[in-house]
PDB file of C-alpha atoms and ligand atoms in Angstrom:
ATOM      1  CA  MET A   1      18.980  25.868 -18.742  1.00  0.00           C
ATOM      2  CA  ARG A   2      16.056  27.617 -17.125  1.00  0.00           C
ATOM      3  CA  LEU A   3      13.872  25.991 -14.589  1.00  0.00           C
ATOM      4  CA  ASP A   4      10.720  26.150 -16.873  1.00  0.00           C
ATOM      5  CA  ALA A   5      12.622  24.827 -19.850  1.00  0.00           C
ATOM      6  CA  ALA A   6      14.087  21.850 -18.017  1.00  0.00           C
ATOM      7  CA  ILE A   7      10.490  20.912 -16.593  1.00  0.00           C
ATOM      8  CA  ALA A   8       9.294  20.973 -20.097  1.00  0.00           C
ATOM      9  CA  ASP A   9      11.980  18.981 -21.563  1.00  0.00           C
ATOM     10  CA  ALA A  10      11.748  16.574 -18.725  1.00  0.00           C
ATOM     11  CA  ALA A  11       7.875  16.229 -19.106  1.00  0.00           C
ATOM     12  CA  GLU A  12       8.308  15.477 -22.653  1.00  0.00           C
ATOM     13  CA  ARG A  13      10.772  12.646 -21.998  1.00  0.00           C
ATOM     14  CA  LEU A  14       8.680  10.992 -19.087  1.00  0.00           C
ATOM     15  CA  SER A  15       5.507  10.939 -21.179  1.00  0.00           C
ATOM     16  CA  ARG A  16       6.668   7.673 -22.572  1.00  0.00           C
ATOM     17  CA  VAL A  17       6.614   6.012 -19.046  1.00  0.00           C
ATOM     18  CA  SER A  18       4.239   8.187 -17.067  1.00  0.00           C
ATOM     19  CA  ASP A  19       0.783   9.206 -17.154  1.00  0.00           C
ATOM     20  CA  SER A  20       1.636  11.990 -14.794  1.00  0.00           C
ATOM     21  CA  ALA A  21       4.592  13.181 -16.614  1.00  0.00           C
ATOM     22  CA  ARG A  22       4.720  16.905 -15.651  1.00  0.00           C
ATOM     23  CA  LEU A  23       3.967  16.363 -12.224  1.00  0.00           C
ATOM     24  CA  ASP A  24       6.820  13.616 -11.860  1.00  0.00           C
ATOM     25  CA  ALA A  25       9.228  16.361 -13.774  1.00  0.00           C
ATOM     26  CA  GLU A  26       8.420  18.800 -11.201  1.00  0.00           C
ATOM     27  CA  ILE A  27       8.569  16.484  -8.141  1.00  0.00           C
ATOM     28  CA  LEU A  28      11.860  15.147  -9.399  1.00  0.00           C
ATOM     29  CA  LEU A  29      13.369  18.789 -10.093  1.00  0.00           C
ATOM     30  CA  CYS A  30      12.224  19.964  -6.742  1.00  0.00           C
ATOM     31  CA  GLN A  31      14.033  16.838  -4.917  1.00  0.00           C
ATOM     32  CA  THR A  32      17.145  17.885  -6.932  1.00  0.00           C
ATOM     33  CA  ILE A  33      17.349  21.352  -5.837  1.00  0.00           C
ATOM     34  CA  ASP A  34      15.713  20.768  -2.385  1.00  0.00           C
ATOM     35  CA  MET A  35      13.094  23.463  -2.895  1.00  0.00           C
ATOM     36  CA  PRO A  36       9.032  23.083  -2.553  1.00  0.00           C
ATOM     37  CA  ARG A  37       6.946  23.005  -5.835  1.00  0.00           C
ATOM     38  CA  SER A  38       5.850  26.396  -5.220  1.00  0.00           C
ATOM     39  CA  TYR A  39       9.495  27.676  -5.808  1.00  0.00           C
ATOM     40  CA  LEU A  40       9.398  26.265  -9.534  1.00  0.00           C
ATOM     41  CA  PHE A  41       6.528  28.492 -10.351  1.00  0.00           C
ATOM     42  CA  ALA A  42       7.805  31.395  -8.669  1.00  0.00           C
ATOM     43  CA  HIS A  43      11.159  31.245  -9.978  1.00  0.00           C
ATOM     44  CA  PRO A  44      11.060  29.730 -13.708  1.00  0.00           C
ATOM     45  CA  GLU A  45      13.994  31.836 -15.011  1.00  0.00           C
ATOM     46  CA  ASP A  46      16.269  30.562 -12.377  1.00  0.00           C
ATOM     47  CA  VAL A  47      19.094  28.686 -14.320  1.00  0.00           C
ATOM     48  CA  LEU A  48      20.366  25.148 -13.470  1.00  0.00           C
ATOM     49  CA  ASP A  49      24.048  24.787 -13.117  1.00  0.00           C
ATOM     50  CA  GLU A  50      25.715  21.850 -14.728  1.00  0.00           C
ATOM     51  CA  LEU A  51      26.085  19.991 -11.554  1.00  0.00           C
ATOM     52  CA  THR A  52      22.400  20.415 -10.686  1.00  0.00           C
ATOM     53  CA  ARG A  53      21.676  19.359 -14.130  1.00  0.00           C
ATOM     54  CA  ASP A  54      23.750  15.994 -13.709  1.00  0.00           C
ATOM     55  CA  ARG A  55      21.654  15.267 -10.554  1.00  0.00           C
ATOM     56  CA  PHE A  56      18.374  15.878 -12.144  1.00  0.00           C
ATOM     57  CA  GLU A  57      19.207  13.672 -14.882  1.00  0.00           C
ATOM     58  CA  THR A  58      20.273  10.981 -12.546  1.00  0.00           C
ATOM     59  CA  LEU A  59      16.842  11.075 -11.078  1.00  0.00           C
ATOM     60  CA  MET A  60      15.342  11.286 -14.467  1.00  0.00           C
ATOM     61  CA  LEU A  61      17.175   8.100 -15.809  1.00  0.00           C
ATOM     62  CA  ARG A  62      15.658   6.290 -12.829  1.00  0.00           C
ATOM     63  CA  ARG A  63      12.234   7.496 -13.584  1.00  0.00           C
ATOM     64  CA  LEU A  64      12.610   6.748 -17.421  1.00  0.00           C
ATOM     65  CA  ASN A  65      13.638   3.154 -16.241  1.00  0.00           C
ATOM     66  CA  GLY A  66      10.441   2.503 -14.844  1.00  0.00           C
ATOM     67  CA  GLU A  67      11.346   2.916 -11.191  1.00  0.00           C
ATOM     68  CA  PRO A  68       8.119   4.168  -9.318  1.00  0.00           C
ATOM     69  CA  MET A  69       8.030   7.939  -8.202  1.00  0.00           C
ATOM     70  CA  SER A  70       7.745   6.741  -4.694  1.00  0.00           C
ATOM     71  CA  TYR A  71      10.988   4.781  -4.652  1.00  0.00           C
ATOM     72  CA  ILE A  72      12.926   7.703  -6.028  1.00  0.00           C
ATOM     73  CA  THR A  73      11.337  10.297  -3.368  1.00  0.00           C
ATOM     74  CA  GLY A  74      11.104   7.610  -0.849  1.00  0.00           C
ATOM     75  CA  THR A  75       7.546   8.554   0.302  1.00  0.00           C
ATOM     76  CA  ARG A  76       3.908   8.035  -0.777  1.00  0.00           C
ATOM     77  CA  GLU A  77       0.685   9.466   0.746  1.00  0.00           C
ATOM     78  CA  PHE A  78      -1.832   7.067   1.841  1.00  0.00           C
ATOM     79  CA  TRP A  79      -5.084   8.200   3.847  1.00  0.00           C
ATOM     80  CA  SER A  80      -3.588  11.600   4.111  1.00  0.00           C
ATOM     81  CA  HIS A  81      -0.551   9.998   5.999  1.00  0.00           C
ATOM     82  CA  GLU A  82       3.098  10.977   4.480  1.00  0.00           C
ATOM     83  CA  LEU A  83       4.867   7.409   4.499  1.00  0.00           C
ATOM     84  CA  LEU A  84       8.261   6.323   4.020  1.00  0.00           C
ATOM     85  CA  VAL A  85       8.403   3.490   1.464  1.00  0.00           C
ATOM     86  CA  SER A  86      11.367   1.490   0.460  1.00  0.00           C
ATOM     87  CA  PRO A  87      11.911  -1.287  -2.304  1.00  0.00           C
ATOM     88  CA  ALA A  88      11.567  -3.787   0.797  1.00  0.00           C
ATOM     89  CA  THR A  89       7.701  -2.711   0.745  1.00  0.00           C
ATOM     90  CA  LEU A  90       5.081  -2.382  -1.948  1.00  0.00           C
ATOM     91  CA  VAL A  91       3.994   1.334  -2.798  1.00  0.00           C
ATOM     92  CA  PRO A  92       0.673   1.817  -1.394  1.00  0.00           C
ATOM     93  CA  ARG A  93      -2.110   1.863  -3.801  1.00  0.00           C
ATOM     94  CA  PRO A  94      -5.072   4.187  -3.854  1.00  0.00           C
ATOM     95  CA  GLU A  95      -7.617   1.263  -4.149  1.00  0.00           C
ATOM     96  CA  THR A  96      -6.019  -0.219  -0.801  1.00  0.00           C
ATOM     97  CA  GLU A  97      -7.910   2.658   0.810  1.00  0.00           C
ATOM     98  CA  LEU A  98     -11.051   0.866   0.095  1.00  0.00           C
ATOM     99  CA  LEU A  99     -10.118  -1.633   2.814  1.00  0.00           C
ATOM    100  CA  VAL A 100      -9.478   0.961   5.342  1.00  0.00           C
ATOM    101  CA  GLU A 101     -12.866   2.280   4.445  1.00  0.00           C
ATOM    102  CA  LEU A 102     -14.503  -0.991   4.890  1.00  0.00           C
ATOM    103  CA  ALA A 103     -12.813  -1.726   8.197  1.00  0.00           C
ATOM    104  CA  LEU A 104     -13.696   1.939   9.550  1.00  0.00           C
ATOM    105  CA  ARG A 105     -17.457   1.326   8.650  1.00  0.00           C
ATOM    106  CA  GLU A 106     -17.691  -1.458  10.925  1.00  0.00           C
ATOM    107  CA  ILE A 107     -15.427  -0.460  13.806  1.00  0.00           C
ATOM    108  CA  PRO A 108     -17.784   1.906  16.252  1.00  0.00           C
ATOM    109  CA  ARG A 109     -16.131   5.120  16.622  1.00  0.00           C
ATOM    110  CA  ASN A 110     -15.179   4.483  20.558  1.00  0.00           C
ATOM    111  CA  ALA A 111     -14.733   0.867  20.225  1.00  0.00           C
ATOM    112  CA  GLU A 112     -11.769  -0.714  22.102  1.00  0.00           C
ATOM    113  CA  TRP A 113     -11.305  -3.568  19.535  1.00  0.00           C
ATOM    114  CA  GLN A 114      -8.303  -5.668  18.953  1.00  0.00           C
ATOM    115  CA  ILE A 115      -7.477  -5.216  14.958  1.00  0.00           C
ATOM    116  CA  LEU A 116      -4.961  -7.320  13.039  1.00  0.00           C
ATOM    117  CA  ASP A 117      -3.186  -6.247   9.716  1.00  0.00           C
ATOM    118  CA  LEU A 118      -1.629  -9.117   8.135  1.00  0.00           C
ATOM    119  CA  GLY A 119       1.409  -8.601   5.729  1.00  0.00           C
ATOM    120  CA  THR A 120       1.447  -4.748   6.658  1.00  0.00           C
ATOM    121  CA  GLY A 121       4.349  -3.842   4.373  1.00  0.00           C
ATOM    122  CA  SER A 122       4.911  -0.063   4.953  1.00  0.00           C
ATOM    123  CA  GLY A 123       2.533  -0.113   7.782  1.00  0.00           C
ATOM    124  CA  ALA A 124      -0.312   2.063   5.325  1.00  0.00           C
ATOM    125  CA  VAL A 125      -3.370   0.322   6.463  1.00  0.00           C
ATOM    126  CA  ALA A 126      -2.513  -0.172  10.059  1.00  0.00           C
ATOM    127  CA  ILE A 127      -1.571   3.578  10.415  1.00  0.00           C
ATOM    128  CA  ALA A 128      -4.783   4.652   8.551  1.00  0.00           C
ATOM    129  CA  ILE A 129      -6.994   2.622  10.814  1.00  0.00           C
ATOM    130  CA  ALA A 130      -5.115   3.369  13.969  1.00  0.00           C
ATOM    131  CA  GLY A 131      -5.293   7.113  13.199  1.00  0.00           C
ATOM    132  CA  GLU A 132      -8.935   7.051  13.120  1.00  0.00           C
ATOM    133  CA  ARG A 133      -9.599   4.543  15.821  1.00  0.00           C
ATOM    134  CA  LEU A 134      -7.684   5.659  18.822  1.00  0.00           C
ATOM    135  CA  MET A 135      -9.187   3.401  21.187  1.00  0.00           C
ATOM    136  CA  CYS A 136      -8.307   0.358  19.280  1.00  0.00           C
ATOM    137  CA  LYS A 137      -5.301  -1.595  19.384  1.00  0.00           C
ATOM    138  CA  ILE A 138      -3.907  -2.697  16.253  1.00  0.00           C
ATOM    139  CA  THR A 139      -1.264  -5.340  15.701  1.00  0.00           C
ATOM    140  CA  ALA A 140       0.670  -5.613  12.418  1.00  0.00           C
ATOM    141  CA  THR A 141       2.599  -8.362  11.213  1.00  0.00           C
ATOM    142  CA  ASP A 142       5.105  -8.928   8.382  1.00  0.00           C
ATOM    143  CA  ILE A 143       7.498 -11.659   7.477  1.00  0.00           C
ATOM    144  CA  SER A 144      10.051  -9.438   6.195  1.00  0.00           C
ATOM    145  CA  PRO A 145      12.273  -7.549   8.774  1.00  0.00           C
ATOM    146  CA  ASP A 146      13.091  -5.107   6.044  1.00  0.00           C
ATOM    147  CA  ALA A 147       9.555  -4.201   5.597  1.00  0.00           C
ATOM    148  CA  LEU A 148       8.744  -3.900   9.511  1.00  0.00           C
ATOM    149  CA  ALA A 149      11.697  -1.507   9.685  1.00  0.00           C
ATOM    150  CA  VAL A 150      10.126   0.568   7.288  1.00  0.00           C
ATOM    151  CA  ALA A 151       6.733   0.345   9.036  1.00  0.00           C
ATOM    152  CA  ARG A 152       8.320   0.932  12.441  1.00  0.00           C
ATOM    153  CA  GLU A 153       9.669   4.358  11.085  1.00  0.00           C
ATOM    154  CA  ASN A 154       6.100   5.295   9.809  1.00  0.00           C
ATOM    155  CA  VAL A 155       4.380   4.473  12.968  1.00  0.00           C
ATOM    156  CA  ARG A 156       6.969   6.412  14.875  1.00  0.00           C
ATOM    157  CA  HIS A 157       6.467   9.501  12.457  1.00  0.00           C
ATOM    158  CA  ALA A 158       2.793   9.271  12.481  1.00  0.00           C
ATOM    159  CA  GLN A 159       2.967   9.049  16.539  1.00  0.00           C
ATOM    160  CA  MET A 160       0.712   6.001  16.566  1.00  0.00           C
ATOM    161  CA  SER A 161       0.996   4.484  20.025  1.00  0.00           C
ATOM    162  CA  ASN A 162      -1.861   2.107  19.549  1.00  0.00           C
ATOM    163  CA  ILE A 163       0.055  -0.055  16.947  1.00  0.00           C
ATOM    164  CA  THR A 164       2.120  -3.093  17.843  1.00  0.00           C
ATOM    165  CA  LEU A 165       4.379  -4.558  14.967  1.00  0.00           C
ATOM    166  CA  LEU A 166       5.408  -8.356  14.857  1.00  0.00           C
ATOM    167  CA  GLU A 167       7.671 -10.236  12.629  1.00  0.00           C
ATOM    168  CA  GLY A 168       6.519 -13.767  11.048  1.00  0.00           C
ATOM    169  CA  SER A 169       4.385 -15.239   8.730  1.00  0.00           C
ATOM    170  CA  TRP A 170       0.683 -14.610   8.328  1.00  0.00           C
ATOM    171  CA  ILE A 171      -0.858 -15.494  11.736  1.00  0.00           C
ATOM    172  CA  ALA A 172       2.190 -17.212  13.297  1.00  0.00           C
ATOM    173  CA  PRO A 173       3.032 -14.389  15.643  1.00  0.00           C
ATOM    174  CA  VAL A 174      -0.274 -13.859  16.962  1.00  0.00           C
ATOM    175  CA  ALA A 175      -1.329 -17.529  17.725  1.00  0.00           C
ATOM    176  CA  GLY A 176      -3.666 -17.863  20.727  1.00  0.00           C
ATOM    177  CA  SER A 177      -4.919 -14.113  20.613  1.00  0.00           C
ATOM    178  CA  LYS A 178      -8.345 -12.949  19.563  1.00  0.00           C
ATOM    179  CA  PHE A 179      -9.298  -9.977  17.264  1.00  0.00           C
ATOM    180  CA  GLU A 180     -12.539  -8.397  16.366  1.00  0.00           C
ATOM    181  CA  LEU A 181     -11.353  -7.961  12.909  1.00  0.00           C
ATOM    182  CA  ILE A 182      -8.730  -8.703  10.699  1.00  0.00           C
ATOM    183  CA  VAL A 183      -7.611  -6.841   7.422  1.00  0.00           C
ATOM    184  CA  SER A 184      -4.790  -7.932   4.814  1.00  0.00           C
ATOM    185  CA  ASN A 185      -3.582  -6.708   1.581  1.00  0.00           C
ATOM    186  CA  PRO A 186      -1.868  -9.941   0.733  1.00  0.00           C
ATOM    187  CA  PRO A 187      -0.106 -11.043  -2.574  1.00  0.00           C
ATOM    188  CA  TYR A 188      -2.485 -12.048  -4.988  1.00  0.00           C
ATOM    189  CA  VAL A 189      -0.983 -11.648  -8.435  1.00  0.00           C
ATOM    190  CA  ARG A 190      -0.534 -14.936 -10.525  1.00  0.00           C
ATOM    191  CA  ASP A 191       3.059 -16.008 -10.809  1.00  0.00           C
ATOM    192  CA  ASP A 192       2.740 -15.961 -14.684  1.00  0.00           C
ATOM    193  CA  ASP A 193       0.958 -12.378 -14.850  1.00  0.00           C
ATOM    194  CA  GLU A 194       2.367 -10.207 -17.469  1.00  0.00           C
ATOM    195  CA  ALA A 195       1.777  -7.297 -15.213  1.00  0.00           C
ATOM    196  CA  LEU A 196       4.602  -8.525 -12.754  1.00  0.00           C
ATOM    197  CA  LYS A 197       7.221  -7.225 -15.591  1.00  0.00           C
ATOM    198  CA  ASN A 198       5.991  -3.493 -14.983  1.00  0.00           C
ATOM    199  CA  LEU A 199       6.180  -4.150 -11.077  1.00  0.00           C
ATOM    200  CA  GLY A 200       9.791  -5.321 -11.209  1.00  0.00           C
ATOM    201  CA  TYR A 201      11.131  -2.717  -8.812  1.00  0.00           C
ATOM    202  CA  GLU A 202       8.427  -3.736  -6.096  1.00  0.00           C
ATOM    203  CA  PRO A 203       9.139  -6.960  -3.847  1.00  0.00           C
ATOM    204  CA  LEU A 204       7.789 -10.039  -5.732  1.00  0.00           C
ATOM    205  CA  SER A 205       7.121 -11.689  -2.430  1.00  0.00           C
ATOM    206  CA  ALA A 206       4.597  -9.023  -1.609  1.00  0.00           C
ATOM    207  CA  LEU A 207       2.916  -9.286  -5.278  1.00  0.00           C
ATOM    208  CA  ALA A 208       3.002 -12.893  -6.367  1.00  0.00           C
ATOM    209  CA  ALA A 209       1.112 -15.707  -4.840  1.00  0.00           C
ATOM    210  CA  GLY A 210       1.542 -19.043  -6.797  1.00  0.00           C
ATOM    211  CA  LYS A 211       0.099 -19.954 -10.144  1.00  0.00           C
ATOM    212  CA  ASP A 212      -3.486 -18.726  -9.597  1.00  0.00           C
ATOM    213  CA  GLY A 213      -2.304 -16.004  -7.193  1.00  0.00           C
ATOM    214  CA  LEU A 214      -4.594 -17.272  -4.555  1.00  0.00           C
ATOM    215  CA  ARG A 215      -2.193 -19.122  -2.346  1.00  0.00           C
ATOM    216  CA  ASP A 216      -1.819 -16.461   0.403  1.00  0.00           C
ATOM    217  CA  ILE A 217      -5.689 -16.181   0.325  1.00  0.00           C
ATOM    218  CA  ARG A 218      -6.338 -19.749   0.985  1.00  0.00           C
ATOM    219  CA  THR A 219      -3.816 -19.569   4.018  1.00  0.00           C
ATOM    220  CA  LEU A 220      -5.897 -16.577   5.505  1.00  0.00           C
ATOM    221  CA  ALA A 221      -9.268 -18.038   4.839  1.00  0.00           C
ATOM    222  CA  SER A 222      -8.142 -21.427   6.563  1.00  0.00           C
ATOM    223  CA  GLY A 223      -6.141 -19.676   9.496  1.00  0.00           C
ATOM    224  CA  ALA A 224      -7.928 -16.475  10.213  1.00  0.00           C
ATOM    225  CA  GLY A 225     -11.038 -17.854  11.818  1.00  0.00           C
ATOM    226  CA  GLY A 226      -9.102 -19.127  14.617  1.00  0.00           C
ATOM    227  CA  ILE A 227      -7.978 -15.846  16.043  1.00  0.00           C
ATOM    228  CA  LEU A 228     -11.196 -14.259  15.641  1.00  0.00           C
ATOM    229  CA  VAL A 229     -13.951 -13.655  18.282  1.00  0.00           C
ATOM    230  CA  PRO A 230     -17.328 -15.007  17.234  1.00  0.00           C
ATOM    231  CA  GLY A 231     -18.932 -12.614  14.731  1.00  0.00           C
ATOM    232  CA  GLY A 232     -15.430 -11.270  13.894  1.00  0.00           C
ATOM    233  CA  TRP A 233     -14.592  -9.913  10.283  1.00  0.00           C
ATOM    234  CA  LEU A 234     -12.156 -10.768   7.750  1.00  0.00           C
ATOM    235  CA  MET A 235     -11.424  -8.134   5.054  1.00  0.00           C
ATOM    236  CA  LEU A 236      -9.165  -9.059   2.020  1.00  0.00           C
ATOM    237  CA  GLU A 237      -8.064  -7.151  -0.855  1.00  0.00           C
ATOM    238  CA  HIS A 238      -7.622  -9.366  -4.100  1.00  0.00           C
ATOM    239  CA  GLY A 239      -7.263  -9.071  -7.759  1.00  0.00           C
ATOM    240  CA  ALA A 240     -10.392  -7.606  -9.921  1.00  0.00           C
ATOM    241  CA  ASP A 241     -10.857 -11.246 -11.499  1.00  0.00           C
ATOM    242  CA  GLN A 242     -10.511 -13.060  -8.434  1.00  0.00           C
ATOM    243  CA  ALA A 243     -13.792 -12.005  -6.428  1.00  0.00           C
ATOM    244  CA  LYS A 244     -15.633 -15.547  -7.221  1.00  0.00           C
ATOM    245  CA  ASP A 245     -12.726 -17.806  -6.302  1.00  0.00           C
ATOM    246  CA  VAL A 246     -12.280 -15.857  -3.137  1.00  0.00           C
ATOM    247  CA  ALA A 247     -15.856 -16.272  -2.215  1.00  0.00           C
ATOM    248  CA  ALA A 248     -15.626 -19.876  -2.958  1.00  0.00           C
ATOM    249  CA  ILE A 249     -12.472 -20.207  -0.793  1.00  0.00           C
ATOM    250  CA  LEU A 250     -14.053 -18.257   2.016  1.00  0.00           C
ATOM    251  CA  GLN A 251     -17.302 -20.302   1.787  1.00  0.00           C
ATOM    252  CA  ALA A 252     -15.264 -23.828   1.847  1.00  0.00           C
ATOM    253  CA  SER A 253     -13.399 -22.464   4.815  1.00  0.00           C
ATOM    254  CA  GLY A 254     -16.750 -21.920   7.012  1.00  0.00           C
ATOM    255  CA  TRP A 255     -17.138 -18.220   6.540  1.00  0.00           C
ATOM    256  CA  SER A 256     -20.360 -16.242   6.257  1.00  0.00           C
ATOM    257  CA  GLY A 257     -21.702 -13.135   5.086  1.00  0.00           C
ATOM    258  CA  ILE A 258     -19.479 -12.986   2.210  1.00  0.00           C
ATOM    259  CA  ALA A 259     -19.502  -9.728   0.004  1.00  0.00           C
ATOM    260  CA  CYS A 260     -17.414  -8.173  -2.321  1.00  0.00           C
ATOM    261  CA  HIS A 261     -16.974  -4.437  -2.642  1.00  0.00           C
ATOM    262  CA  ASN A 262     -15.800  -2.188  -5.592  1.00  0.00           C
ATOM    263  CA  ASP A 263     -12.897   0.166  -5.451  1.00  0.00           C
ATOM    264  CA  LEU A 264     -13.162   3.703  -7.036  1.00  0.00           C
ATOM    265  CA  ALA A 265     -12.480   2.353 -10.308  1.00  0.00           C
ATOM    266  CA  GLY A 266     -15.483   0.282 -10.254  1.00  0.00           C
ATOM    267  CA  LYS A 267     -13.434  -3.235  -9.977  1.00  0.00           C
ATOM    268  CA  PRO A 268     -14.302  -5.671  -7.423  1.00  0.00           C
ATOM    269  CA  ARG A 269     -11.442  -5.432  -4.834  1.00  0.00           C
ATOM    270  CA  VAL A 270     -12.119  -6.327  -1.441  1.00  0.00           C
ATOM    271  CA  THR A 271     -14.169  -9.302   0.011  1.00  0.00           C
ATOM    272  CA  VAL A 272     -15.517  -9.032   3.760  1.00  0.00           C
ATOM    273  CA  ALA A 273     -16.691 -12.273   5.542  1.00  0.00           C
ATOM    274  CA  ARG A 274     -17.724 -13.114   8.965  1.00  0.00           C
ATOM    275  CA  TRP A 275     -16.769 -15.894  11.517  1.00  0.00           C
ATOM    276  CA  ASP A 276     -19.416 -17.222  13.311  1.00  0.00           C
ATOM    277  CA  GLY A 277     -17.216 -19.488  15.582  1.00  0.00           C
ATOM    278  CA  LYS A 278     -18.130 -22.705  14.103  1.00  0.00           C
ATOM    279  CA  GLN A 279     -15.595 -25.003  12.625  1.00  0.00           C
ATOM    280  CA  ALA A 280     -15.047 -25.312   8.749  1.00  0.00           C
ATOM    281  CA  PRO A 281     -16.873 -28.045   7.283  1.00  0.00           C
ATOM    282  CA  SER A 282     -14.942 -31.198   6.900  1.00  0.00           C
TER     283      SER A 282
HETATM  284  N1  LIG B   1      -2.749  -4.092  -6.479  1.00  0.00           N
HETATM  285  C1  LIG B   1      -1.305  -4.794  -6.897  1.00  0.00           C
HETATM  286  C2  LIG B   1      -1.150  -4.346  -8.428  1.00  0.00           C
HETATM  287  O1  LIG B   1      -1.642  -5.313  -9.233  1.00  0.00           O
HETATM  288  C3  LIG B   1      -1.024  -5.986  -6.333  1.00  0.00           C
HETATM  289  C4  LIG B   1      -1.101  -5.867  -4.678  1.00  0.00           C
HETATM  290  C5  LIG B   1      -1.115  -7.086  -4.259  1.00  0.00           C
HETATM  291  O2  LIG B   1      -0.556  -8.126  -4.855  1.00  0.00           O
HETATM  292  N2  LIG B   1      -1.314  -6.895  -2.869  1.00  0.00           N
HETATM  293  O3  LIG B   1      -0.363  -3.551  -8.996  1.00  0.00           O
END
């Protein structure tokens, strides 16, 4: 079978599971023949031998089964960094770039802030911020050693010398430190959310957060103030239908300046708040 025919056939089959079927087909074929995409357009008449077709079919079946492209290729682009991802980490989402954008809006260009990324996963958010604010020191934590191994590789590849990775639950590894800004994309999906069925390849521990999906956001709201300087920022990604609940939780924990921002799809996605140094009301 010729390359162009193989792509057309694969794209047709993938359209059942993917909105970007043709692109997926091309990328999977490139991975099979270990060539850049430009090769596919320059040599549409090349013929795939049987062994290569078998290898292509193996990748096709994984994708047809619903496995994310990023796990098959092992990489994902985020904030123009090419990142490794593995089933130990969430695939970084485009909407999470809003978290980075809002953080950069508040961190002055030459600031030497201490910044904390809680539940860093692949390290996407930490690396994006670190690359834009070289004078800042970014600490990134995760409870999963397997996720941290992926983050470590990404930090090394991105050559970020201003990131420190620490293992542990939420703020536990940084107790006693002080930060100017904390960002987090915590798990926030409800345990019984139907959407989890389609996210079966990604780590449940990075997605699900109790009956109402707010378990970890509550933990962060009550603990993060203690490790912020007065006036310090907390920025949290959450579900599109959680903005009100998140605001109420933050308010009850003594945060001020609470404001929610919409992602590119127009959905309320990131809430920011400030810590004025006072204790939470009892
Ligand atoms: N945005 C993800 C999704 O719903 C969830 C990410 C998360 O829980 N942090 O697919």
